[in-house]
């Protein structure tokens, strides 16, 4: 059962009261931009050290980094991820729900597997899959008229998230296989 979208009341903007939905969206966007903007953490000594380390770093480059060495994704791998999908999770901008994906026929799983393999083969990840919907959620017990009292929930396409699982797996395989993890990096012990 799908929850109804909560109606956001008029918001106290920086200069005016936001009454219309577009004004509310803009007010929340400005609030989030302020809350999540990068701080200037410049530290010249650290920057110098990082630049020196980067300039002195010269990994052994060989031809093993070509896509030819990336094993193809199998349909069974895609099916494993599809089976784990939670049908109660919200969908992304494309409107394709997890329930829809769990019910696709085998021919569509083959097609999705081919798309994922082509992402690796052509080194291209669709911009449409990178686009998210940001939904403001009121923090519990907070005044709904204050924009800073909303936290963002980002909804990505499930197809994108499925693909990102494989990208992460392949990246970890590559980093481990080529000893790119630092010795003190916990990811090298349990990626």
PDB file of C-alpha atoms in Angstrom:
ATOM      1  CA  UNK A   1       0.000   0.000   0.000  1.00  0.00           C
ATOM      2  CA  UNK A   2       1.457   3.303  -1.089  1.00  0.00           C
ATOM      3  CA  UNK A   3       1.626   6.203   1.349  1.00  0.00           C
ATOM      4  CA  UNK A   4       0.015   9.454   0.301  1.00  0.00           C
ATOM      5  CA  UNK A   5       2.392  12.303  -0.379  1.00  0.00           C
ATOM      6  CA  UNK A   6       2.266  14.736   2.502  1.00  0.00           C
ATOM      7  CA  UNK A   7       1.132  18.237   1.651  1.00  0.00           C
ATOM      8  CA  UNK A   8       3.802  20.744   2.609  1.00  0.00           C
ATOM      9  CA  UNK A   9       2.302  23.836   4.260  1.00  0.00           C
ATOM     10  CA  UNK A  10       3.350  27.406   3.480  1.00  0.00           C
ATOM     11  CA  UNK A  11       7.059  27.768   4.185  1.00  0.00           C
ATOM     12  CA  UNK A  12       8.876  30.670   5.776  1.00  0.00           C
ATOM     13  CA  UNK A  13      11.349  31.592   3.064  1.00  0.00           C
ATOM     14  CA  UNK A  14      14.334  33.866   3.523  1.00  0.00           C
ATOM     15  CA  UNK A  15      12.497  36.895   2.112  1.00  0.00           C
ATOM     16  CA  UNK A  16       8.873  35.835   1.697  1.00  0.00           C
ATOM     17  CA  UNK A  17       6.280  33.220   2.515  1.00  0.00           C
ATOM     18  CA  UNK A  18       6.303  30.368  -0.037  1.00  0.00           C
ATOM     19  CA  UNK A  19       2.694  29.474  -0.844  1.00  0.00           C
ATOM     20  CA  UNK A  20       2.732  27.828  -4.279  1.00  0.00           C
ATOM     21  CA  UNK A  21       4.288  24.413  -4.885  1.00  0.00           C
ATOM     22  CA  UNK A  22       7.030  25.868  -7.158  1.00  0.00           C
ATOM     23  CA  UNK A  23       7.872  28.486  -4.490  1.00  0.00           C
ATOM     24  CA  UNK A  24       7.963  25.783  -1.795  1.00  0.00           C
ATOM     25  CA  UNK A  25      10.250  23.634  -3.961  1.00  0.00           C
ATOM     26  CA  UNK A  26      12.574  26.597  -4.544  1.00  0.00           C
ATOM     27  CA  UNK A  27      12.585  27.478  -0.823  1.00  0.00           C
ATOM     28  CA  UNK A  28      13.473  23.915   0.186  1.00  0.00           C
ATOM     29  CA  UNK A  29      16.111  23.722  -2.578  1.00  0.00           C
ATOM     30  CA  UNK A  30      17.767  26.921  -1.326  1.00  0.00           C
ATOM     31  CA  UNK A  31      17.654  25.621   2.245  1.00  0.00           C
ATOM     32  CA  UNK A  32      19.260  22.308   1.237  1.00  0.00           C
ATOM     33  CA  UNK A  33      21.879  24.131  -0.816  1.00  0.00           C
ATOM     34  CA  UNK A  34      22.861  26.177   2.246  1.00  0.00           C
ATOM     35  CA  UNK A  35      22.871  23.131   4.540  1.00  0.00           C
ATOM     36  CA  UNK A  36      24.919  20.951   2.217  1.00  0.00           C
ATOM     37  CA  UNK A  37      27.334  23.408   0.618  1.00  0.00           C
ATOM     38  CA  UNK A  38      31.000  22.569   0.990  1.00  0.00           C
ATOM     39  CA  UNK A  39      32.956  24.278   3.716  1.00  0.00           C
ATOM     40  CA  UNK A  40      36.300  25.804   2.890  1.00  0.00           C
ATOM     41  CA  UNK A  41      38.603  23.345   4.616  1.00  0.00           C
ATOM     42  CA  UNK A  42      41.721  24.600   2.893  1.00  0.00           C
ATOM     43  CA  UNK A  43      44.914  23.773   4.731  1.00  0.00           C
ATOM     44  CA  UNK A  44      47.982  24.716   2.708  1.00  0.00           C
ATOM     45  CA  UNK A  45      50.388  22.284   4.428  1.00  0.00           C
ATOM     46  CA  UNK A  46      48.046  19.348   3.846  1.00  0.00           C
ATOM     47  CA  UNK A  47      47.407  20.417   0.255  1.00  0.00           C
ATOM     48  CA  UNK A  48      51.164  20.571  -0.370  1.00  0.00           C
ATOM     49  CA  UNK A  49      51.637  17.098   1.085  1.00  0.00           C
ATOM     50  CA  UNK A  50      48.793  15.670  -1.003  1.00  0.00           C
ATOM     51  CA  UNK A  51      50.107  17.319  -4.180  1.00  0.00           C
ATOM     52  CA  UNK A  52      53.613  16.012  -3.512  1.00  0.00           C
ATOM     53  CA  UNK A  53      52.312  12.481  -2.892  1.00  0.00           C
ATOM     54  CA  UNK A  54      50.212  12.622  -6.044  1.00  0.00           C
ATOM     55  CA  UNK A  55      53.145  13.860  -8.128  1.00  0.00           C
ATOM     56  CA  UNK A  56      55.437  11.130  -6.755  1.00  0.00           C
ATOM     57  CA  UNK A  57      52.884   8.364  -7.287  1.00  0.00           C
ATOM     58  CA  UNK A  58      53.655   6.307 -10.367  1.00  0.00           C
ATOM     59  CA  UNK A  59      51.801   3.011 -10.416  1.00  0.00           C
ATOM     60  CA  UNK A  60      52.944   0.291 -12.737  1.00  0.00           C
ATOM     61  CA  UNK A  61      50.653   0.638 -15.696  1.00  0.00           C
ATOM     62  CA  UNK A  62      50.129  -2.368 -17.873  1.00  0.00           C
ATOM     63  CA  UNK A  63      47.671  -3.361 -20.535  1.00  0.00           C
ATOM     64  CA  UNK A  64      45.579  -5.443 -18.133  1.00  0.00           C
ATOM     65  CA  UNK A  65      43.323  -2.460 -17.527  1.00  0.00           C
ATOM     66  CA  UNK A  66      41.436  -2.929 -20.765  1.00  0.00           C
ATOM     67  CA  UNK A  67      37.763  -3.867 -20.694  1.00  0.00           C
ATOM     68  CA  UNK A  68      38.675  -7.172 -22.361  1.00  0.00           C
ATOM     69  CA  UNK A  69      39.577  -8.506 -18.927  1.00  0.00           C
ATOM     70  CA  UNK A  70      36.257  -7.624 -17.337  1.00  0.00           C
ATOM     71  CA  UNK A  71      34.139 -10.734 -17.085  1.00  0.00           C
ATOM     72  CA  UNK A  72      30.692 -10.358 -18.546  1.00  0.00           C
ATOM     73  CA  UNK A  73      27.758 -10.041 -16.201  1.00  0.00           C
ATOM     74  CA  UNK A  74      25.602 -13.165 -16.286  1.00  0.00           C
ATOM     75  CA  UNK A  75      21.807 -13.213 -16.329  1.00  0.00           C
ATOM     76  CA  UNK A  76      21.915 -15.289 -13.145  1.00  0.00           C
ATOM     77  CA  UNK A  77      23.809 -12.430 -11.440  1.00  0.00           C
ATOM     78  CA  UNK A  78      21.146  -9.934 -12.493  1.00  0.00           C
ATOM     79  CA  UNK A  79      18.415 -12.304 -11.301  1.00  0.00           C
ATOM     80  CA  UNK A  80      20.068 -12.563  -7.864  1.00  0.00           C
ATOM     81  CA  UNK A  81      19.932  -8.803  -7.431  1.00  0.00           C
ATOM     82  CA  UNK A  82      16.367  -8.597  -8.747  1.00  0.00           C
ATOM     83  CA  UNK A  83      15.224 -11.249  -6.255  1.00  0.00           C
ATOM     84  CA  UNK A  84      16.633  -9.149  -3.390  1.00  0.00           C
ATOM     85  CA  UNK A  85      14.700  -5.995  -4.381  1.00  0.00           C
ATOM     86  CA  UNK A  86      12.303  -4.660  -1.764  1.00  0.00           C
ATOM     87  CA  UNK A  87       8.940  -4.037  -3.434  1.00  0.00           C
ATOM     88  CA  UNK A  88       8.055  -1.421  -0.820  1.00  0.00           C
ATOM     89  CA  UNK A  89      10.853   0.948  -1.890  1.00  0.00           C
ATOM     90  CA  UNK A  90       9.943   4.020  -3.932  1.00  0.00           C
ATOM     91  CA  UNK A  91      10.847   4.234  -7.604  1.00  0.00           C
ATOM     92  CA  UNK A  92      12.992   6.833  -9.310  1.00  0.00           C
ATOM     93  CA  UNK A  93      12.182   9.379 -11.972  1.00  0.00           C
ATOM     94  CA  UNK A  94      11.537   6.678 -14.582  1.00  0.00           C
ATOM     95  CA  UNK A  95       8.515   5.387 -12.631  1.00  0.00           C
ATOM     96  CA  UNK A  96       9.704   1.765 -12.831  1.00  0.00           C
ATOM     97  CA  UNK A  97       8.915   0.174  -9.478  1.00  0.00           C
ATOM     98  CA  UNK A  98      10.797  -2.693  -7.851  1.00  0.00           C
ATOM     99  CA  UNK A  99       7.619  -4.765  -8.103  1.00  0.00           C
ATOM    100  CA  UNK A 100       7.565  -4.218 -11.869  1.00  0.00           C
ATOM    101  CA  UNK A 101      11.201  -5.293 -12.154  1.00  0.00           C
ATOM    102  CA  UNK A 102      10.605  -8.393 -10.022  1.00  0.00           C
ATOM    103  CA  UNK A 103       7.816  -9.401 -12.418  1.00  0.00           C
ATOM    104  CA  UNK A 104       9.606  -8.850 -15.737  1.00  0.00           C
ATOM    105  CA  UNK A 105       9.819 -11.852 -18.051  1.00  0.00           C
ATOM    106  CA  UNK A 106      13.093 -13.704 -18.611  1.00  0.00           C
ATOM    107  CA  UNK A 107      13.547 -12.046 -22.005  1.00  0.00           C
ATOM    108  CA  UNK A 108      13.664  -8.655 -20.273  1.00  0.00           C
ATOM    109  CA  UNK A 109      16.233  -9.927 -17.756  1.00  0.00           C
ATOM    110  CA  UNK A 110      18.369 -11.014 -20.732  1.00  0.00           C
ATOM    111  CA  UNK A 111      17.927  -7.538 -22.264  1.00  0.00           C
ATOM    112  CA  UNK A 112      18.847  -5.826 -18.974  1.00  0.00           C
ATOM    113  CA  UNK A 113      21.932  -8.047 -18.685  1.00  0.00           C
ATOM    114  CA  UNK A 114      22.935  -7.031 -22.206  1.00  0.00           C
ATOM    115  CA  UNK A 115      22.458  -3.336 -21.360  1.00  0.00           C
ATOM    116  CA  UNK A 116      24.637  -3.688 -18.253  1.00  0.00           C
ATOM    117  CA  UNK A 117      27.364  -5.498 -20.206  1.00  0.00           C
ATOM    118  CA  UNK A 118      27.254  -2.779 -22.869  1.00  0.00           C
ATOM    119  CA  UNK A 119      27.728  -0.130 -20.187  1.00  0.00           C
ATOM    120  CA  UNK A 120      31.058  -1.816 -19.431  1.00  0.00           C
ATOM    121  CA  UNK A 121      31.896  -2.431 -23.094  1.00  0.00           C
ATOM    122  CA  UNK A 122      31.238   1.151 -24.204  1.00  0.00           C
ATOM    123  CA  UNK A 123      32.191   2.934 -20.959  1.00  0.00           C
ATOM    124  CA  UNK A 124      28.906   4.813 -21.046  1.00  0.00           C
ATOM    125  CA  UNK A 125      26.418   5.248 -18.203  1.00  0.00           C
ATOM    126  CA  UNK A 126      23.195   6.985 -19.225  1.00  0.00           C
ATOM    127  CA  UNK A 127      22.603  10.484 -17.851  1.00  0.00           C
ATOM    128  CA  UNK A 128      18.955   9.527 -17.357  1.00  0.00           C
ATOM    129  CA  UNK A 129      20.077   6.927 -14.816  1.00  0.00           C
ATOM    130  CA  UNK A 130      22.148   9.535 -12.985  1.00  0.00           C
ATOM    131  CA  UNK A 131      19.151  11.837 -12.515  1.00  0.00           C
ATOM    132  CA  UNK A 132      17.375  11.579  -9.185  1.00  0.00           C
ATOM    133  CA  UNK A 133      14.188  12.844  -7.627  1.00  0.00           C
ATOM    134  CA  UNK A 134      14.750  14.642  -4.321  1.00  0.00           C
ATOM    135  CA  UNK A 135      11.830  14.354  -1.907  1.00  0.00           C
ATOM    136  CA  UNK A 136      11.705  16.538   1.205  1.00  0.00           C
ATOM    137  CA  UNK A 137      10.755  14.634   4.373  1.00  0.00           C
ATOM    138  CA  UNK A 138       9.821  16.509   7.539  1.00  0.00           C
ATOM    139  CA  UNK A 139      12.042  15.628  10.480  1.00  0.00           C
ATOM    140  CA  UNK A 140       9.999  14.117  13.344  1.00  0.00           C
ATOM    141  CA  UNK A 141       8.543  16.629  15.774  1.00  0.00           C
ATOM    142  CA  UNK A 142       9.728  19.662  13.795  1.00  0.00           C
ATOM    143  CA  UNK A 143       7.821  22.754  12.638  1.00  0.00           C
ATOM    144  CA  UNK A 144       6.656  22.047   9.051  1.00  0.00           C
ATOM    145  CA  UNK A 145       6.787  25.741   8.079  1.00  0.00           C
ATOM    146  CA  UNK A 146      10.580  25.964   8.434  1.00  0.00           C
ATOM    147  CA  UNK A 147      12.475  24.698   5.351  1.00  0.00           C
ATOM    148  CA  UNK A 148      15.524  23.603   7.393  1.00  0.00           C
ATOM    149  CA  UNK A 149      13.305  21.041   9.141  1.00  0.00           C
ATOM    150  CA  UNK A 150      13.144  18.895   6.004  1.00  0.00           C
ATOM    151  CA  UNK A 151      15.721  16.279   5.071  1.00  0.00           C
ATOM    152  CA  UNK A 152      16.228  15.115   1.498  1.00  0.00           C
ATOM    153  CA  UNK A 153      15.486  11.611   0.297  1.00  0.00           C
ATOM    154  CA  UNK A 154      17.044  10.863  -3.086  1.00  0.00           C
ATOM    155  CA  UNK A 155      15.190   8.455  -5.358  1.00  0.00           C
ATOM    156  CA  UNK A 156      17.310   6.914  -8.112  1.00  0.00           C
ATOM    157  CA  UNK A 157      16.168   4.576 -10.851  1.00  0.00           C
ATOM    158  CA  UNK A 158      16.259   0.970  -9.646  1.00  0.00           C
ATOM    159  CA  UNK A 159      17.825  -0.030 -12.967  1.00  0.00           C
ATOM    160  CA  UNK A 160      20.618   2.416 -12.165  1.00  0.00           C
ATOM    161  CA  UNK A 161      21.064   0.927  -8.693  1.00  0.00           C
ATOM    162  CA  UNK A 162      21.188  -2.612 -10.104  1.00  0.00           C
ATOM    163  CA  UNK A 163      23.894  -1.516 -12.534  1.00  0.00           C
ATOM    164  CA  UNK A 164      25.807   0.327  -9.814  1.00  0.00           C
ATOM    165  CA  UNK A 165      26.008  -2.947  -7.853  1.00  0.00           C
ATOM    166  CA  UNK A 166      27.960  -4.479 -10.724  1.00  0.00           C
ATOM    167  CA  UNK A 167      30.127  -1.386 -11.177  1.00  0.00           C
ATOM    168  CA  UNK A 168      31.080  -1.521  -7.494  1.00  0.00           C
ATOM    169  CA  UNK A 169      31.836  -5.253  -7.716  1.00  0.00           C
ATOM    170  CA  UNK A 170      34.035  -4.778 -10.789  1.00  0.00           C
ATOM    171  CA  UNK A 171      35.799  -1.777  -9.257  1.00  0.00           C
ATOM    172  CA  UNK A 172      36.571  -3.726  -6.076  1.00  0.00           C
ATOM    173  CA  UNK A 173      37.799  -6.716  -8.116  1.00  0.00           C
ATOM    174  CA  UNK A 174      40.082  -4.409 -10.084  1.00  0.00           C
ATOM    175  CA  UNK A 175      41.437  -2.607  -7.019  1.00  0.00           C
ATOM    176  CA  UNK A 176      42.077  -5.825  -5.106  1.00  0.00           C
ATOM    177  CA  UNK A 177      43.502  -7.647  -8.129  1.00  0.00           C
ATOM    178  CA  UNK A 178      45.945  -4.820  -8.810  1.00  0.00           C
ATOM    179  CA  UNK A 179      46.859  -4.139  -5.164  1.00  0.00           C
ATOM    180  CA  UNK A 180      45.479  -0.601  -5.211  1.00  0.00           C
ATOM    181  CA  UNK A 181      43.999  -0.788  -1.722  1.00  0.00           C
ATOM    182  CA  UNK A 182      46.266   0.714   0.918  1.00  0.00           C
ATOM    183  CA  UNK A 183      47.469  -1.750   3.537  1.00  0.00           C
ATOM    184  CA  UNK A 184      45.671   0.091   6.321  1.00  0.00           C
ATOM    185  CA  UNK A 185      42.445   0.359   4.327  1.00  0.00           C
ATOM    186  CA  UNK A 186      39.723  -1.771   5.876  1.00  0.00           C
ATOM    187  CA  UNK A 187      38.120  -2.227   2.460  1.00  0.00           C
ATOM    188  CA  UNK A 188      41.028  -4.430   1.394  1.00  0.00           C
ATOM    189  CA  UNK A 189      40.162  -6.921   4.103  1.00  0.00           C
ATOM    190  CA  UNK A 190      36.432  -6.979   3.500  1.00  0.00           C
ATOM    191  CA  UNK A 191      35.321  -5.242   0.304  1.00  0.00           C
TER     192      UNK A 191
END
